[in-house]
Tab-separated table of C-alpha atoms in Angstrom:
chain	number	residue	atom	x	y	z
R	27	MET	CA	-70.769	26.934	-5.771
R	28	VAL	CA	-71.779	24.240	-3.165
R	29	ALA	CA	-69.112	25.386	-0.975
R	30	ASN	CA	-70.871	28.884	-0.204
R	31	GLN	CA	-73.750	26.801	1.392
R	32	GLU	CA	-71.859	26.026	4.370
R	33	ALA	CA	-73.037	29.000	6.809
R	34	GLU	CA	-76.501	28.654	5.219
R	35	ALA	CA	-76.360	24.741	5.849
R	36	ALA	CA	-74.650	24.919	9.262
R	37	SER	CA	-77.542	27.041	10.545
R	38	ALA	CA	-80.726	25.750	8.767
R	39	ALA	CA	-82.771	23.572	10.641
R	40	ALA	CA	-82.443	20.300	8.923
R	41	PRO	CA	-85.073	18.067	10.174
R	42	GLY	CA	-83.872	15.039	12.142
R	43	ALA	CA	-79.970	15.321	12.114
R	44	GLY	CA	-79.839	12.005	13.787
R	45	THR	CA	-76.774	12.801	15.441
R	46	THR	CA	-75.384	15.178	17.921
R	47	VAL	CA	-73.259	17.378	15.541
R	48	ASP	CA	-73.973	18.562	12.105
R	49	PRO	CA	-71.881	16.922	9.401
R	50	MET	CA	-72.704	19.547	6.939
R	51	ARG	CA	-70.310	21.961	8.956
R	52	LEU	CA	-67.556	19.852	6.777
R	53	ALA	CA	-68.600	21.707	3.515
R	54	SER	CA	-65.498	23.460	3.285
R	55	ARG	CA	-63.806	20.081	2.627
R	56	TRP	CA	-65.875	19.693	-0.538
R	57	ARG	CA	-64.596	22.861	-2.059
R	58	SER	CA	-63.762	22.006	-5.418
R	59	PRO	CA	-60.275	22.917	-6.895
R	60	GLU	CA	-61.612	25.518	-9.207
R	61	GLU	CA	-63.394	27.205	-5.998
R	62	TRP	CA	-59.910	26.803	-4.393
R	63	GLU	CA	-58.250	28.308	-7.288
R	64	PHE	CA	-60.845	31.064	-7.660
R	65	ALA	CA	-60.013	31.968	-3.815
R	66	ALA	CA	-56.250	32.274	-4.256
R	67	ALA	CA	-57.046	34.375	-7.327
R	68	GLU	CA	-59.066	36.575	-5.508
R	69	LEU	CA	-56.387	37.306	-2.800
R	70	ASP	CA	-54.069	37.629	-5.695
R	71	ALA	CA	-56.175	40.361	-7.551
R	72	GLU	CA	-55.355	43.535	-5.709
R	73	PRO	CA	-54.727	46.275	-7.632
R	74	LEU	CA	-51.209	47.392	-8.391
R	75	PRO	CA	-49.688	50.440	-9.038
R	76	SER	CA	-48.982	50.861	-12.768
R	77	GLU	CA	-48.115	54.571	-13.539
R	78	LEU	CA	-47.456	58.032	-12.307
R	79	ASN	CA	-50.831	59.938	-11.287
R	80	THR	CA	-51.226	63.005	-13.563
R	81	VAL	CA	-54.271	64.268	-11.952
R	82	ASN	CA	-52.959	64.378	-8.165
R	83	SER	CA	-49.445	65.724	-8.737
R	84	SER	CA	-48.136	69.274	-8.438
R	85	GLY	CA	-48.249	70.207	-12.274
R	86	LEU	CA	-46.629	73.710	-11.935
R	87	PHE	CA	-43.282	72.056	-11.051
R	88	ALA	CA	-43.048	68.824	-13.007
R	89	VAL	CA	-44.246	67.309	-16.196
R	90	VAL	CA	-45.070	63.618	-16.608
R	91	SER	CA	-44.263	61.842	-19.763
R	92	THR	CA	-46.701	60.282	-21.872
R	93	ASP	CA	-46.412	56.821	-20.948
R	94	LYS	CA	-46.892	58.244	-17.186
R	95	LEU	CA	-43.595	56.414	-16.003
R	96	SER	CA	-41.010	59.728	-15.709
R	97	VAL	CA	-40.966	62.818	-14.365
R	98	LYS	CA	-39.215	65.880	-15.137
R	99	TYR	CA	-38.893	69.188	-13.191
R	100	LEU	CA	-40.142	72.330	-14.811
R	101	GLY	CA	-40.001	74.988	-11.996
R	102	SER	CA	-37.323	77.433	-10.708
R	103	HIS	CA	-36.673	76.413	-7.411
R	104	HIS	CA	-37.371	79.825	-5.548
R	105	HIS	CA	-38.111	78.303	-2.167
R	106	GLY	CA	-39.182	74.649	-0.543
R	107	HIS	CA	-42.529	74.585	-1.824
R	108	ASP	CA	-41.503	74.604	-5.526
R	109	VAL	CA	-41.371	70.869	-5.481
R	110	GLY	CA	-42.355	68.456	-8.334
R	111	VAL	CA	-44.027	65.689	-6.578
R	112	VAL	CA	-45.579	62.650	-7.747
R	113	GLN	CA	-47.624	59.783	-6.612
R	114	ALA	CA	-48.692	56.305	-8.274
R	115	ASP	CA	-52.006	55.753	-9.646
R	116	ARG	CA	-53.059	53.174	-6.740
R	117	PRO	CA	-51.742	52.825	-3.266
R	118	ALA	CA	-49.459	49.974	-2.474
R	119	PRO	CA	-51.314	46.713	-2.257
R	120	THR	CA	-51.370	44.956	1.060
R	121	ARG	CA	-52.357	41.538	0.934
R	122	ARG	CA	-48.908	40.387	0.427
R	123	ALA	CA	-45.339	39.942	2.219
R	124	VAL	CA	-43.698	42.573	0.506
R	125	TYR	CA	-44.124	45.599	-1.777
R	126	TYR	CA	-41.614	47.201	-3.796
R	127	PHE	CA	-40.901	49.638	-6.652
R	128	GLU	CA	-38.017	51.425	-8.099
R	129	MET	CA	-36.860	54.843	-9.863
R	130	GLY	CA	-34.178	55.582	-11.994
R	131	VAL	CA	-32.129	59.008	-11.656
R	132	LYS	CA	-32.011	59.872	-15.223
R	133	ASN	CA	-30.393	63.163	-14.204
R	134	ALA	CA	-29.685	64.599	-11.018
R	135	GLY	CA	-30.088	68.143	-12.117
R	136	TYR	CA	-28.762	71.617	-10.629
R	137	LYS	CA	-29.086	70.167	-7.126
R	138	GLY	CA	-29.737	66.516	-6.942
R	139	GLN	CA	-32.755	66.728	-4.690
R	140	THR	CA	-34.667	63.709	-6.007
R	141	SER	CA	-36.365	61.677	-3.569
R	142	ILE	CA	-38.448	58.595	-3.251
R	143	GLY	CA	-40.704	57.226	-0.632
R	144	PHE	CA	-44.277	56.633	0.439
R	145	SER	CA	-47.123	59.226	1.084
R	146	SER	CA	-51.061	59.011	2.437
R	147	GLY	CA	-53.810	60.503	-0.287
R	148	SER	CA	-54.075	63.674	1.761
R	149	PHE	CA	-50.271	64.381	1.430
R	150	LYS	CA	-49.399	68.078	0.462
R	151	MET	CA	-48.315	67.888	-3.225
R	152	ARG	CA	-45.473	70.643	-3.030
R	153	ARG	CA	-43.669	69.034	-0.594
R	154	GLN	CA	-40.961	66.307	-0.522
R	155	PRO	CA	-41.955	62.851	0.854
R	156	GLY	CA	-41.016	62.892	4.388
R	157	TRP	CA	-41.532	66.888	5.089
R	158	GLU	CA	-45.137	66.246	6.244
R	159	SER	CA	-46.823	63.820	8.445
R	160	ASN	CA	-47.900	60.313	7.020
R	161	SER	CA	-45.019	60.195	4.643
R	162	CYS	CA	-41.473	59.169	4.528
R	163	GLY	CA	-38.775	59.649	1.891
R	164	TYR	CA	-35.015	58.873	1.180
R	165	HIS	CA	-33.425	62.046	-0.543
R	166	GLY	CA	-30.697	62.056	-2.832
R	167	ASP	CA	-28.864	65.395	-2.007
R	168	ASP	CA	-27.909	64.414	1.437
R	169	GLY	CA	-28.752	60.607	1.860
R	170	TYR	CA	-30.910	61.503	4.659
R	171	LEU	CA	-34.320	59.789	5.688
R	172	TYR	CA	-37.035	61.999	6.225
R	173	ARG	CA	-40.117	60.659	8.560
R	174	GLY	CA	-42.835	63.203	8.820
R	175	GLN	CA	-40.431	65.961	10.209
R	176	GLY	CA	-38.573	68.690	8.546
R	177	LYS	CA	-35.235	67.720	9.924
R	178	GLY	CA	-33.834	64.750	8.269
R	179	GLU	CA	-31.467	61.666	9.909
R	180	PRO	CA	-28.503	60.297	8.316
R	181	PHE	CA	-29.475	57.067	6.653
R	182	GLY	CA	-27.522	55.929	3.493
R	183	PRO	CA	-25.219	57.037	1.001
R	184	LYS	CA	-26.334	59.998	-1.494
R	185	PHE	CA	-27.726	59.346	-4.841
R	186	THR	CA	-27.182	60.877	-8.291
R	187	SER	CA	-27.742	60.448	-12.411
R	188	GLY	CA	-27.520	56.796	-13.062
R	189	ASP	CA	-28.392	55.473	-9.776
R	190	THR	CA	-31.342	53.187	-9.212
R	191	ILE	CA	-33.549	53.659	-6.238
R	192	GLY	CA	-36.018	51.396	-4.522
R	193	ALA	CA	-38.600	51.765	-1.714
R	194	GLY	CA	-40.510	48.769	-0.396
R	195	ILE	CA	-42.867	47.980	2.646
R	196	ASN	CA	-42.273	44.676	4.439
R	197	TYR	CA	-45.345	43.818	5.736
R	198	LEU	CA	-43.817	40.988	7.550
R	199	SER	CA	-41.875	43.150	9.851
R	200	GLN	CA	-43.850	45.933	9.594
R	201	GLU	CA	-40.800	48.033	8.118
R	202	PHE	CA	-40.110	50.351	5.525
R	203	PHE	CA	-36.953	49.703	3.264
R	204	PHE	CA	-34.827	51.502	0.602
R	205	THR	CA	-32.288	50.098	-1.820
R	206	LYS	CA	-29.406	51.729	-4.079
R	207	ASN	CA	-28.367	49.814	-7.311
R	208	GLY	CA	-29.498	46.453	-6.012
R	209	SER	CA	-28.241	46.502	-2.584
R	210	LEU	CA	-30.477	47.154	0.548
R	211	VAL	CA	-29.312	50.443	2.162
R	212	GLY	CA	-31.746	50.084	5.130
R	213	ALA	CA	-34.910	49.649	6.990
R	214	PHE	CA	-36.829	51.394	9.952
R	215	PRO	CA	-40.421	50.787	11.611
R	216	LYS	CA	-43.602	51.383	9.842
R	217	ASP	CA	-45.572	53.990	11.574
R	218	ILE	CA	-47.491	55.130	9.165
R	219	LYS	CA	-51.353	53.767	8.905
R	220	GLY	CA	-53.632	53.526	6.249
R	221	PRO	CA	-53.289	53.600	2.349
R	222	LEU	CA	-49.653	54.782	1.281
R	223	TYR	CA	-48.971	55.835	-2.431
R	224	PRO	CA	-45.545	55.118	-3.943
R	225	THR	CA	-44.116	58.733	-4.358
R	226	VAL	CA	-41.069	60.276	-6.154
R	227	ALA	CA	-40.054	64.161	-6.170
R	228	VAL	CA	-37.668	66.459	-8.411
R	229	HIS	CA	-37.185	69.594	-6.926
R	230	SER	CA	-34.197	71.577	-8.896
R	231	GLN	CA	-33.781	72.615	-12.573
R	232	GLY	CA	-32.934	69.637	-14.968
R	233	GLU	CA	-33.927	66.656	-12.522
R	234	GLU	CA	-35.400	63.699	-14.373
R	235	LEU	CA	-36.594	60.371	-13.099
R	236	THR	CA	-38.110	57.119	-14.225
R	237	VAL	CA	-40.205	54.695	-12.295
R	238	ASN	CA	-40.474	50.991	-12.231
R	239	PHE	CA	-43.537	49.421	-10.967
R	240	GLY	CA	-42.949	45.923	-11.974
R	241	LYS	CA	-43.288	46.054	-15.659
R	242	GLU	CA	-39.319	45.636	-15.852
R	243	PRO	CA	-37.091	43.547	-13.825
R	244	PHE	CA	-35.768	45.262	-10.875
R	245	CYS	CA	-32.214	45.984	-10.283
R	246	PHE	CA	-32.741	44.698	-6.555
R	247	ASP	CA	-33.338	41.079	-6.172
R	248	ILE	CA	-36.868	41.411	-4.406
R	249	GLU	CA	-37.732	37.740	-4.880
R	250	GLY	CA	-34.442	36.518	-3.177
R	251	TYR	CA	-35.246	39.228	-0.527
R	252	ILE	CA	-38.847	38.077	0.272
R	253	LEU	CA	-37.665	34.509	0.371
R	254	GLU	CA	-34.796	35.461	2.990
R	255	GLU	CA	-37.658	37.568	5.086
R	256	LYS	CA	-39.873	34.595	4.968
R	257	MET	CA	-37.040	32.049	6.057
R	258	ARG	CA	-36.114	34.766	8.853
R	259	GLN	CA	-39.672	34.556	10.253
R	260	GLN	CA	-39.722	30.805	9.937
R	261	SER	CA	-36.454	30.631	11.822
R	262	MET	CA	-38.217	32.368	14.693
R	263	ALA	CA	-40.923	29.968	14.659
R	264	ASP	CA	-38.582	27.176	14.798
R	265	LYS	CA	-36.813	28.245	18.090
R	266	LEU	CA	-40.228	27.802	19.786
R	267	LYS	CA	-40.124	24.742	22.078
R	268	LEU	CA	-42.784	22.334	21.629
R	269	GLU	CA	-43.712	19.336	23.494
R	270	GLU	CA	-41.543	16.130	23.185
R	271	ASN	CA	-43.388	13.829	20.465
R	272	ILE	CA	-46.256	16.635	19.625
R	273	SER	CA	-45.827	15.792	15.971
R	274	HIS	CA	-46.191	11.863	16.529
R	275	VAL	CA	-49.274	12.633	18.412
R	276	ILE	CA	-50.918	14.831	15.968
R	277	VAL	CA	-50.267	12.480	13.221
R	278	ARG	CA	-51.365	9.377	14.638
R	279	SER	CA	-54.598	11.520	15.871
R	280	TYR	CA	-55.415	12.026	12.429
R	281	LEU	CA	-55.275	8.568	11.410
R	282	LEU	CA	-57.197	7.685	14.301
R	283	HIS	CA	-59.840	10.052	13.466
R	284	TYR	CA	-60.637	9.174	9.980
R	285	GLY	CA	-60.162	5.533	10.532
R	286	TYR	CA	-57.108	4.982	8.195
R	287	GLN	CA	-56.601	1.537	10.535
R	288	ASP	CA	-54.041	0.258	7.973
R	289	THR	CA	-51.727	3.005	7.676
R	290	LEU	CA	-52.085	3.602	11.545
R	291	ASN	CA	-50.864	0.062	12.093
R	292	SER	CA	-47.747	0.677	9.479
R	293	PHE	CA	-47.233	4.084	11.502
R	294	ASP	CA	-47.150	2.524	14.950
R	295	MET	CA	-44.767	-0.535	13.699
R	296	ALA	CA	-42.419	2.141	12.015
R	297	ASN	CA	-42.171	3.888	15.507
R	298	ALA	CA	-41.957	0.590	17.316
R	299	THR	CA	-42.900	2.555	20.661
R	300	ASP	CA	-45.882	2.902	23.128
R	301	PRO	CA	-47.649	5.914	21.227
R	302	PRO	CA	-47.094	8.753	23.111
R	303	GLY	CA	-50.798	10.137	24.185
R	304	SER	CA	-52.500	6.610	23.822
R	305	ARG	CA	-53.566	7.108	27.588
R	306	GLN	CA	-54.878	10.383	27.247
R	307	ASN	CA	-57.328	11.793	30.108
R	308	GLY	CA	-57.368	8.584	31.953
R	309	HIS	CA	-58.607	6.354	29.047
R	310	ARG	CA	-56.647	3.417	27.671
R	311	GLU	CA	-57.516	4.357	24.402
R	312	PRO	CA	-58.139	7.788	22.937
R	313	PRO	CA	-61.929	8.491	21.873
R	314	GLU	CA	-60.965	8.344	18.282
R	315	MET	CA	-60.430	4.402	18.682
R	316	TYR	CA	-64.098	4.068	18.703
R	317	GLY	CA	-65.412	1.657	15.848
R	318	LEU	CA	-62.053	2.077	14.409
R	319	SER	CA	-62.592	-1.176	12.209
R	320	HIS	CA	-66.028	0.072	11.198
R	321	ARG	CA	-65.128	3.407	10.206
R	322	LYS	CA	-62.405	2.036	8.028
R	323	LEU	CA	-64.571	-0.558	6.151
R	324	LEU	CA	-67.472	2.342	5.870
R	325	ARG	CA	-64.811	4.747	4.289
R	326	GLN	CA	-63.773	2.018	2.070
R	327	LEU	CA	-66.857	1.101	0.834
R	328	ILE	CA	-67.925	4.736	0.131
R	329	MET	CA	-64.372	5.584	-1.545
R	330	SER	CA	-65.070	2.692	-4.007
R	331	GLY	CA	-68.531	3.973	-4.664
R	332	ASP	CA	-70.519	1.117	-2.972
R	333	ILE	CA	-73.165	3.157	-1.303
R	334	ASP	CA	-75.675	0.382	-1.063
R	335	SER	CA	-73.135	-1.602	0.985
R	336	THR	CA	-72.608	1.489	3.312
R	337	PHE	CA	-76.408	1.866	3.967
R	338	LYS	CA	-76.523	-1.898	4.872
R	339	ARG	CA	-73.509	-1.542	7.235
R	340	LEU	CA	-74.905	1.334	8.877
R	341	GLU	CA	-78.295	-0.115	9.782
R	342	GLU	CA	-76.268	-3.426	10.940
R	343	TRP	CA	-73.666	-1.246	13.151
R	344	TYR	CA	-74.935	2.096	13.682
R	345	PRO	CA	-78.797	2.472	12.928
R	346	GLN	CA	-79.065	5.560	14.884
R	347	VAL	CA	-77.156	7.306	11.924
R	348	ILE	CA	-79.591	6.622	9.609
R	349	LYS	CA	-82.963	6.024	11.760
R	350	ASP	CA	-84.060	9.479	10.153
R	351	GLU	CA	-84.705	9.211	6.581
R	352	LYS	CA	-84.635	12.890	6.006
R	353	SER	CA	-81.199	13.403	8.120
R	354	VAL	CA	-78.450	15.119	6.632
R	355	ILE	CA	-76.328	11.616	6.610
R	356	CYS	CA	-79.067	9.972	4.526
R	357	PHE	CA	-79.200	12.756	2.142
R	358	LEU	CA	-75.376	12.855	1.493
R	359	LEU	CA	-75.788	9.095	0.835
R	360	HIS	CA	-78.678	9.369	-1.503
R	361	SER	CA	-77.075	12.179	-3.175
R	362	GLN	CA	-73.789	10.119	-3.501
R	363	ARG	CA	-75.508	6.955	-4.803
R	364	PHE	CA	-77.362	9.157	-7.406
R	365	ILE	CA	-73.694	10.604	-8.538
R	366	GLU	CA	-72.437	7.090	-8.764
R	367	TYR	CA	-75.126	6.358	-11.372
R	368	ILE	CA	-73.968	9.006	-13.481
R	369	ARG	CA	-70.500	8.079	-13.081
R	370	ALA	CA	-71.419	4.642	-14.514
R	371	GLU	CA	-73.362	6.367	-17.217
R	372	GLN	CA	-76.530	4.837	-15.801
R	373	LEU	CA	-78.663	7.886	-16.463
R	374	GLU	CA	-81.959	6.016	-16.632
R	375	ASP	CA	-81.263	4.472	-13.504
R	376	ALA	CA	-80.042	7.756	-11.839
R	377	VAL	CA	-83.359	9.655	-12.895
R	378	LYS	CA	-85.518	6.758	-11.339
R	379	TYR	CA	-83.357	6.899	-8.086
R	380	ALA	CA	-83.591	10.686	-7.830
R	381	ARG	CA	-87.445	10.380	-8.207
R	382	ALA	CA	-87.603	7.867	-5.330
R	383	ASN	CA	-84.829	9.071	-2.852
R	384	LEU	CA	-83.898	12.440	-3.602
R	385	ALA	CA	-87.206	14.363	-4.466
R	386	SER	CA	-88.123	14.689	-0.649
R	387	PHE	CA	-85.350	16.733	0.065
R	388	LEU	CA	-86.331	19.575	-2.406
R	389	THR	CA	-88.218	21.325	0.273
R	390	TYR	CA	-85.026	21.387	2.657
R	391	LYS	CA	-82.998	24.865	2.206
R	392	ALA	CA	-79.686	23.353	4.250
R	393	PHE	CA	-79.449	20.539	1.334
R	394	GLU	CA	-80.183	22.824	-1.722
R	395	GLY	CA	-76.879	23.561	-3.136
R	396	LEU	CA	-75.635	19.871	-3.494
R	397	LEU	CA	-78.892	18.585	-4.538
R	398	LYS	CA	-79.341	21.246	-7.513
R	399	GLU	CA	-75.742	20.736	-8.673
R	400	SER	CA	-76.138	16.671	-8.538
R	401	VAL	CA	-79.270	16.764	-10.441
R	402	ALA	CA	-77.553	19.339	-13.112
R	403	LEU	CA	-74.993	16.534	-13.932
R	404	LEU	CA	-78.268	15.022	-16.167
R	405	ALA	CA	-78.086	17.911	-18.268
R	406	TYR	CA	-74.570	17.403	-19.631
R	407	GLU	CA	-73.331	15.168	-22.232
R	408	LYS	CA	-69.808	14.885	-20.690
R	409	PRO	CA	-70.679	15.594	-17.051
R	410	ALA	CA	-66.967	15.020	-16.204
R	411	GLU	CA	-66.099	17.878	-18.424
R	412	SER	CA	-68.565	20.602	-16.816
R	413	CYS	CA	-68.390	23.007	-14.376
R	414	ILE	CA	-69.899	20.670	-11.753
R	415	GLY	CA	-67.881	17.737	-12.888
R	416	TYR	CA	-65.522	17.982	-9.581
R	417	LEU	CA	-68.822	15.915	-8.168
R	418	LEU	CA	-67.570	12.927	-9.839
R	419	ASP	CA	-64.212	13.074	-8.562
R	420	SER	CA	-63.073	11.110	-5.487
R	421	PRO	CA	-62.806	14.283	-3.134
R	422	GLN	CA	-66.737	14.453	-3.353
R	423	ARG	CA	-66.572	10.806	-2.105
R	424	GLY	CA	-63.991	11.764	0.484
R	425	PHE	CA	-66.401	14.491	1.840
R	426	VAL	CA	-69.253	11.955	2.138
R	427	ALA	CA	-67.005	9.353	3.789
R	428	ASP	CA	-65.736	12.345	6.223
R	429	ALA	CA	-69.434	13.127	7.243
R	430	VAL	CA	-70.458	9.520	7.848
R	431	ASN	CA	-67.336	9.023	9.836
R	432	ALA	CA	-67.987	12.311	11.856
R	433	ALA	CA	-71.700	10.941	12.539
R	434	VAL	CA	-70.294	7.400	13.915
R	435	LEU	CA	-68.103	8.968	16.030
R	436	SER	CA	-70.722	11.084	17.477
R	437	THR	CA	-72.502	7.873	18.689
R	438	ASN	CA	-69.440	7.345	21.031
R	439	PRO	CA	-70.866	7.836	24.568
R	440	ALA	CA	-67.227	8.543	25.911
R	441	MET	CA	-66.833	11.343	23.143
R	442	LYS	CA	-67.650	14.674	25.450
R	443	ASP	CA	-66.561	17.377	22.936
R	444	PRO	CA	-68.860	17.280	19.746
R	445	GLU	CA	-66.378	19.416	18.001
R	446	SER	CA	-63.992	16.491	18.180
R	447	CYS	CA	-66.172	14.486	15.962
R	448	LEU	CA	-65.560	17.009	13.142
R	449	TYR	CA	-62.150	17.577	13.173
R	450	SER	CA	-58.814	15.985	14.064
R	451	CYS	CA	-56.167	17.517	16.200
R	452	LEU	CA	-54.357	18.595	12.909
R	453	GLU	CA	-57.326	20.336	11.660
R	454	ARG	CA	-58.346	22.078	14.885
R	455	LEU	CA	-54.793	23.042	14.963
R	456	LEU	CA	-54.842	24.353	11.150
R	457	ARG	CA	-58.169	26.466	12.037
R	458	GLN	CA	-56.466	28.056	14.927
R	459	LEU	CA	-53.415	28.924	12.863
R	460	THR	CA	-55.667	30.558	10.194
R	461	VAL	CA	-57.620	32.721	12.661
R	462	CYS	CA	-54.458	33.687	14.285
R	463	SER	CA	-52.946	34.693	10.895
R	464	PHE	CA	-56.257	36.742	10.388
R	465	GLU	CA	-55.837	38.254	13.922
R	466	ARG	CA	-52.135	39.295	12.831
R	467	ARG	CA	-53.414	40.889	9.949
R	468	ALA	CA	-55.931	42.911	11.641
R	469	PHE	CA	-53.620	43.952	14.322
R	470	ASN	CA	-51.498	45.522	11.463
R	471	ASN	CA	-54.425	47.344	9.965
R	472	ASP	CA	-55.296	44.628	7.374
R	473	GLN	CA	-51.911	44.557	6.090
R	474	GLY	CA	-49.559	41.461	5.119
R	475	ASP	CA	-49.969	38.105	3.610
R	476	ALA	CA	-53.564	36.988	3.549
R	477	PHE	CA	-53.367	33.251	4.731
R	478	LEU	CA	-55.064	30.494	2.553
R	479	LEU	CA	-54.350	26.986	3.325
R	480	HIS	CA	-54.683	25.774	-0.144
R	481	LYS	CA	-52.399	28.809	-1.247
R	482	GLU	CA	-49.702	27.609	1.035
R	483	VAL	CA	-50.048	24.065	0.312
R	484	ARG	CA	-49.901	24.673	-3.543
R	485	ASN	CA	-46.710	26.907	-3.041
R	486	CYS	CA	-44.926	24.115	-0.908
R	487	GLU	CA	-45.620	21.793	-3.888
R	488	ARG	CA	-44.222	24.145	-6.252
R	489	SER	CA	-40.976	24.450	-4.259
R	490	ARG	CA	-40.587	20.828	-3.966
R	491	ARG	CA	-40.771	20.306	-7.622
R	492	SER	CA	-38.334	23.154	-8.451
C-alpha cells in the first residue's frame, strides 16, 4: 500500500522539493484504516499454544490423550527421573501484557506429585519443571516453588484432585505467577530468558491432568488481572510530576501547528488566561503562529476539495512552495485534484487532467505509490468501494492539507528546527513514546505489549463505549 512507500519516498531524491523539509515524511499520516487494522492484526497474530506436544515428551512415563489436552502417568516411579513431563506445542507468546494457561488435577494419584510451570526448548524431558535450569514449577505434593535448583522454597498451598492450577507470565512486571482455584497464589521475578513452553508433569501412579490453553473459560479471572496490572502501571505513571500547565501547552501547540485558528480562539477564550508558553524562547509569539490565518484558509480549501483555489492562494501568498512544478507539494496537489474529479464522477475530466498534470511525475520513484493507486481509481466501477477507496475519504485530503501546512511553515525564517515543520509537540511526544516502548521491549528481550498507537486509541474508544 501507499504507506509502505514512506521510507523510499523520504530517501529518494525528488527533484526540486521547493521546501527545506520533505513533506512526504508525513506519509505515515495517510495510512488507510485497512492498513492500520492489518498492522494491529499482525501484532495479534502471534501463534498460541493450543495442545500438548506428543513428540517432545517423556513418552516412557506418560501418555497424552488423543485430543492432546490431557496426560496420564504410566511409569512405576522408581526414582526421580521417572517423570512424565509434557510441554505445549508452542512457546508462550510474548507480544502481549500477560500469558496464562491452566491445568486441572483430574487425579492426584499415589503421591500427588503433579506440577505446572514453564521450561525452555532444551529442557530435559525426564525432570520436573523447576528441577533444571531455565525452568520453573509449582509442585502439588509440597506446595513449593522450584526455580532451576533441586531445592524448592515455600510458596503456596498444596494441590490435589479436583483443583485447578494456573501459570502465567506477566510481561508488564517481568514476573511469573501461579493461581489455585481462581485465586492468585503468588508471583516472583522472571529471570529466565528465551522462548518458554507451558509445561505440566505427572510423577506417580494414577496421576492424570488436563490442560486449558484458552479454548475454555479459565477458572481465574485473567482479564480482570490484566486490567488490574495495567491500572497499576498507569497509577505509577500518574505519580510522575509534570510541568504545570503542560497539557495546555501541548494542546495549544497542536492547534497552532495545524492552523485550527477558530478552535484555537475558542480554546484560549475557554481558558481565559494568558496562554502558557506563548512567549517561548524570547519570542512574543511561538513560531507556529506564522501564517496562521493563511494556513487556516488553505486547510479549509483542501478539505472542501477546492484544489484550484489552493493553487491560486499559494501562488499569491507563498509562491516559493509551488515554484518548482515537479516539487512534492505540486505532485500532492495535482494528485488530489485528480482524485476530486473521481469523487465528482467526472471521469473524462480526470483522464484529461492526469495526462496534462500527472504524466510528468511517472519517472519519479518517490511518487510512484500514490500515483499508481490514484490512477487505478479509474479501473473501478465503484471506486469508493474498492481496496483503494480510502483515497476518496477525508483523511486523504487531510494528509495533503498537512503537507501543504508543513511546506508553508518551512518558509518561516524564524523556524530554526526543520523537524518542527512536520510534527507538532504532541506528535513528537507520541513518537518518543513509541520509541521508548520499543526500547523497553528490547530491554526485556522483545517481550511484552507491542505498542501501536492506533491500537491504543481503538482500545480507548471501545472502553468509552462499554
